[in-house]
Amino acid sequence: MSDRLHEIIAEIGVLHNEVIQNEKIKDVEEVFDYMEDYADDTKEHYLDLLLQYYFQKNDLNNLQKTLLVGAKFDMRFSDIKQAFLNIKSNKENVIEFMDEAVVFLKDTELNESLQAIYDYYTESKELQANLEQALELIKRNRYVCSYCYKNKDRIYSDFFINEDLLQSLKRDLPYLLK
């Protein structure tokens, strides 16, 4: 299996580069057609990567279609950061669409992502109204709240702390704040 895994990784790399270069990546249906000749295990692994790609690019339409074929990925906070940085309009975005996954995501690598989200929000005055809903979901994440509470010296800590959630954590999950 380990030999095949290396093959799969190589095939996925080639496949991904090809669909980006020929711009089929813009329409997941074209990607599905393009990858038809690949082995099932390669397709399965690539679909999961494709889902992550569309999430990070904030491409809700293609994300939804990729979810419908059974793709899944282990979301990290860096994925949320990338999606947030790609919000450019007031249309529903992938963070809002995947709201529960965002709110309940457990990740310990938060500093760089929170800093980037904070910077993007504060520097993008014209986009702030479009970013509000996604930002509120991020602020509802207990691990974000806990991290900011424990790292009050960070420039963004007060910005991300949800006071109601913090009171709930103090009462119900105080170990998260230590």
Coordinates of N, CA and C in Angstrom, one line a residue, residues 46-161:
Y46 N -8.3 12.7 -4.4 CA -8.3 14.0 -5.0 C -9.5 14.8 -4.7
L47 N -10.7 14.2 -4.6 CA -11.9 14.9 -4.3 C -11.8 15.5 -2.9
D48 N -11.1 14.9 -2.0 CA -11.0 15.5 -0.7 C -10.1 16.7 -0.7
L49 N -9.0 16.6 -1.5 CA -8.1 17.8 -1.7 C -8.9 18.9 -2.4
L50 N -9.7 18.5 -3.4 CA -10.5 19.5 -4.2 C -11.5 20.2 -3.3
L51 N -12.1 19.5 -2.4 CA -13.0 20.1 -1.4 C -12.3 21.2 -0.6
Q52 N -11.1 20.8 -0.1 CA -10.3 21.8 0.7 C -9.9 23.0 -0.1
Y53 N -9.5 22.7 -1.4 CA -9.2 23.8 -2.3 C -10.4 24.8 -2.5
Y54 N -11.5 24.3 -2.7 CA -12.7 25.1 -2.9 C -13.1 25.9 -1.6
F55 N -12.9 25.2 -0.5 CA -13.2 25.9 0.8 C -12.2 27.1 0.9
Q56 N -10.9 26.8 0.7 CA -10.0 27.9 0.9 C -10.2 29.0 -0.1
K57 N -10.6 28.7 -1.3 CA -10.9 29.8 -2.3 C -12.2 30.4 -2.1
N58 N -13.0 30.0 -1.1 CA -14.3 30.5 -0.9 C -15.2 30.4 -2.1
D59 N -15.1 29.2 -2.7 CA -15.9 28.9 -3.9 C -17.1 28.0 -3.5
L60 N -18.2 28.7 -3.0 CA -19.3 28.0 -2.5 C -20.0 27.0 -3.4
N61 N -20.2 27.5 -4.7 CA -20.9 26.6 -5.7 C -20.1 25.3 -5.9
N62 N -18.8 25.4 -6.2 CA -18.0 24.2 -6.4 C -17.9 23.4 -5.1
L63 N -17.8 24.0 -4.0 CA -17.7 23.3 -2.7 C -18.9 22.4 -2.5
Q64 N -20.1 23.0 -2.8 CA -21.3 22.3 -2.6 C -21.4 21.0 -3.5
K65 N -21.0 21.2 -4.7 CA -21.1 20.1 -5.7 C -20.1 19.0 -5.3
T66 N -18.9 19.4 -4.8 CA -17.9 18.4 -4.3 C -18.4 17.7 -3.1
L67 N -19.1 18.4 -2.2 CA -19.7 17.7 -1.0 C -20.7 16.7 -1.5
L68 N -21.4 17.0 -2.5 CA -22.5 16.1 -2.9 C -22.0 14.7 -3.5
V69 N -20.7 14.7 -3.9 CA -20.2 13.4 -4.3 C -19.4 12.7 -3.2
G70 N -19.5 13.2 -2.0 CA -19.0 12.5 -0.8 C -17.6 12.9 -0.4
A71 N -17.1 14.0 -0.9 CA -15.8 14.4 -0.5 C -15.8 15.0 1.0
K72 N -14.7 14.9 1.7 CA -14.6 15.4 3.0 C -13.2 15.8 3.3
F73 N -12.9 16.7 4.2 CA -11.6 17.0 4.6 C -11.5 17.4 6.1
D74 N -10.4 17.2 6.7 CA -10.2 17.6 8.1 C -9.8 19.1 8.1
M75 N -10.8 19.9 8.4 CA -10.7 21.3 8.4 C -9.7 21.7 9.5
R76 N -8.8 22.7 9.2 CA -7.9 23.3 10.1 C -8.2 24.8 10.2
F77 N -7.7 25.4 11.2 CA -8.0 26.9 11.3 C -7.3 27.6 10.2
S78 N -6.2 27.1 9.6 CA -5.6 27.8 8.5 C -6.5 27.8 7.3
D79 N -7.3 26.7 7.1 CA -8.3 26.7 6.0 C -9.3 27.8 6.2
I80 N -9.8 28.0 7.4 CA -10.8 29.1 7.7 C -10.1 30.4 7.4
K81 N -8.9 30.6 7.8 CA -8.2 31.8 7.5 C -8.2 32.1 6.0
Q82 N -7.8 31.1 5.2 CA -7.7 31.3 3.7 C -9.1 31.6 3.2
A83 N -10.1 30.9 3.6 CA -11.5 31.2 3.2 C -11.9 32.6 3.5
F84 N -11.6 33.1 4.7 CA -11.9 34.4 5.2 C -11.2 35.4 4.3
L85 N -9.9 35.2 4.0 CA -9.2 36.2 3.2 C -9.7 36.2 1.8
N86 N -10.5 35.3 1.4 CA -11.1 35.2 0.0 C -12.5 35.7 0.0
I87 N -13.0 36.2 1.0 CA -14.4 36.8 1.0 C -14.3 38.2 0.4
K88 N -14.9 38.4 -0.7 CA -14.8 39.7 -1.5 C -16.2 40.3 -1.8
S89 N -17.3 39.6 -1.3 CA -18.6 40.2 -1.6 C -19.6 39.8 -0.5
N90 N -20.8 40.2 -0.6 CA -21.8 40.0 0.4 C -22.6 38.7 0.2
K91 N -22.1 37.9 -0.8 CA -22.8 36.6 -1.1 C -22.5 35.6 0.0
E92 N -23.3 34.6 0.2 CA -23.0 33.6 1.2 C -21.7 33.0 1.0
N93 N -20.9 32.8 2.0 CA -19.5 32.3 1.8 C -19.4 30.9 2.5
V94 N -18.3 30.3 2.2 CA -18.1 28.9 2.7 C -18.1 28.8 4.2
I95 N -17.6 29.8 4.9 CA -17.6 29.8 6.4 C -19.0 29.8 6.9
E96 N -19.9 30.6 6.3 CA -21.3 30.6 6.7 C -22.0 29.3 6.4
F97 N -21.7 28.7 5.2 CA -22.2 27.5 4.8 C -21.8 26.3 5.7
M98 N -20.6 26.3 6.1 CA -20.0 25.3 7.0 C -20.0 25.7 8.5
D99 N -21.0 26.5 8.8 CA -21.0 27.2 10.1 C -20.7 26.3 11.3
E100 N -21.4 25.1 11.4 CA -21.2 24.3 12.6 C -19.7 23.7 12.7
A101 N -19.2 23.4 11.5 CA -17.8 22.9 11.5 C -16.9 24.0 11.9
V102 N -17.2 25.2 11.6 CA -16.3 26.4 12.0 C -16.4 26.6 13.5
V103 N -17.7 26.6 14.0 CA -17.9 26.9 15.4 C -17.3 25.8 16.3
F104 N -17.4 24.6 15.9 CA -16.9 23.5 16.7 C -15.5 23.0 16.4
L105 N -14.8 23.6 15.5 CA -13.5 23.2 15.1 C -12.5 23.3 16.3
K106 N -11.8 22.3 16.5 CA -10.7 22.3 17.6 C -9.4 22.3 16.9
D107 N -8.6 23.4 17.2 CA -7.3 23.5 16.6 C -6.4 24.3 17.6
T108 N -5.2 24.0 17.6 CA -4.3 24.7 18.6 C -3.4 25.6 17.9
E109 N -3.3 25.6 16.6 CA -2.5 26.5 15.8 C -3.3 27.7 15.4
L110 N -3.4 28.7 16.2 CA -4.4 29.8 16.0 C -3.7 31.1 15.8
N111 N -2.5 31.3 16.3 CA -1.9 32.7 16.3 C -1.8 33.3 15.0
E112 N -1.2 32.6 14.0 CA -1.0 33.2 12.7 C -2.3 33.5 12.0
S113 N -3.2 32.5 12.1 CA -4.5 32.7 11.4 C -5.3 33.8 12.0
L114 N -5.4 33.9 13.3 CA -6.1 35.0 13.9 C -5.5 36.3 13.6
Q115 N -4.2 36.4 13.6 CA -3.6 37.7 13.2 C -3.9 38.1 11.8
A116 N -3.9 37.1 10.9 CA -4.2 37.4 9.5 C -5.6 37.8 9.3
I117 N -6.6 37.1 10.0 CA -8.0 37.5 9.9 C -8.2 38.9 10.5
Y118 N -7.6 39.2 11.6 CA -7.7 40.5 12.2 C -7.2 41.6 11.3
D119 N -6.0 41.3 10.7 CA -5.4 42.3 9.8 C -6.3 42.5 8.6
Y120 N -6.8 41.5 8.0 CA -7.6 41.6 6.8 C -8.9 42.4 7.1
Y121 N -9.5 42.1 8.3 CA -10.7 42.8 8.7 C -10.5 44.3 8.9
T122 N -9.4 44.6 9.7 CA -9.2 46.0 10.0 C -8.7 46.8 8.9
E123 N -8.0 46.2 7.9 CA -7.5 46.9 6.8 C -8.4 47.0 5.6
S124 N -9.5 46.2 5.6 CA -10.5 46.2 4.5 C -11.8 46.8 4.9
K125 N -11.7 48.1 5.2 CA -12.9 48.9 5.6 C -14.1 48.7 4.7
E126 N -13.8 48.6 3.4 CA -14.9 48.5 2.4 C -15.6 47.1 2.4
L127 N -14.9 46.1 3.0 CA -15.4 44.8 3.0 C -16.0 44.4 4.4
Q128 N -15.8 45.2 5.4 CA -16.2 44.8 6.7 C -17.6 44.3 6.9
A129 N -18.5 44.9 6.2 CA -19.9 44.5 6.3 C -20.1 43.1 5.7
N130 N -19.3 42.8 4.7 CA -19.4 41.4 4.1 C -18.7 40.4 5.0
L131 N -17.8 40.8 5.8 CA -17.0 39.9 6.6 C -17.7 39.6 8.0
E132 N -18.7 40.4 8.4 CA -19.3 40.3 9.7 C -19.8 38.9 10.1
Q133 N -20.6 38.3 9.2 CA -21.2 37.1 9.5 C -20.2 36.0 9.7
A134 N -19.2 35.9 8.9 CA -18.1 34.9 9.0 C -17.3 35.2 10.3
L135 N -17.1 36.4 10.6 CA -16.4 36.8 11.8 C -17.1 36.4 13.0
E136 N -18.4 36.6 13.0 CA -19.2 36.2 14.2 C -19.2 34.6 14.4
L137 N -19.1 33.9 13.4 CA -19.0 32.4 13.5 C -17.6 32.1 14.1
I138 N -16.6 32.7 13.7 CA -15.3 32.5 14.2 C -15.2 32.8 15.7
K139 N -15.9 33.9 16.1 CA -15.9 34.3 17.5 C -16.7 33.4 18.4
R140 N -17.6 32.6 17.8 CA -18.4 31.6 18.5 C -17.6 30.3 18.8
N141 N -16.4 30.2 18.3 CA -15.6 29.0 18.5 C -14.9 29.1 19.9
R142 N -15.2 28.1 20.7 CA -14.7 28.1 22.1 C -13.2 28.1 22.2
Y143 N -12.5 27.5 21.2 CA -11.1 27.4 21.2 C -10.4 28.7 20.9
V144 N -11.1 29.5 20.0 CA -10.6 30.8 19.7 C -10.8 31.7 20.9
C145 N -11.9 31.6 21.5 CA -12.2 32.4 22.8 C -11.2 32.0 23.8
S146 N -11.0 30.8 24.1 CA -10.0 30.3 25.1 C -8.6 30.8 24.8
Y147 N -8.2 30.6 23.5 CA -6.9 31.0 23.1 C -6.7 32.5 23.4
C148 N -7.6 33.3 23.0 CA -7.5 34.8 23.1 C -7.5 35.2 24.6
Y149 N -8.3 34.5 25.4 CA -8.3 34.7 26.8 C -7.0 34.5 27.5
K150 N -6.3 33.4 27.0 CA -5.0 33.0 27.6 C -3.9 33.8 27.0
N151 N -4.1 34.5 25.9 CA -3.1 35.3 25.2 C -3.5 36.7 25.1
K152 N -3.8 37.3 26.2 CA -4.4 38.7 26.2 C -3.4 39.7 25.6
D153 N -2.1 39.4 25.6 CA -1.2 40.3 25.1 C -1.2 40.5 23.5
R154 N -1.9 39.6 22.8 CA -2.0 39.7 21.4 C -2.9 40.8 21.0
I155 N -2.5 41.5 20.0 CA -3.2 42.7 19.5 C -4.7 42.4 19.2
Y156 N -4.9 41.2 18.8 CA -6.3 40.8 18.3 C -7.1 40.1 19.4
S157 N -6.6 39.9 20.6 CA -7.3 39.1 21.6 C -8.7 39.7 22.0
D158 N -8.7 40.9 22.3 CA -10.0 41.5 22.7 C -11.0 41.5 21.5
F159 N -10.5 41.6 20.3 CA -11.3 41.6 19.1 C -12.1 40.3 19.0
F160 N -11.4 39.2 19.3 CA -12.0 37.9 19.1 C -12.8 37.3 20.3
I161 N -12.6 37.9 21.4 CA -13.3 37.3 22.6 C -14.7 37.6 22.6

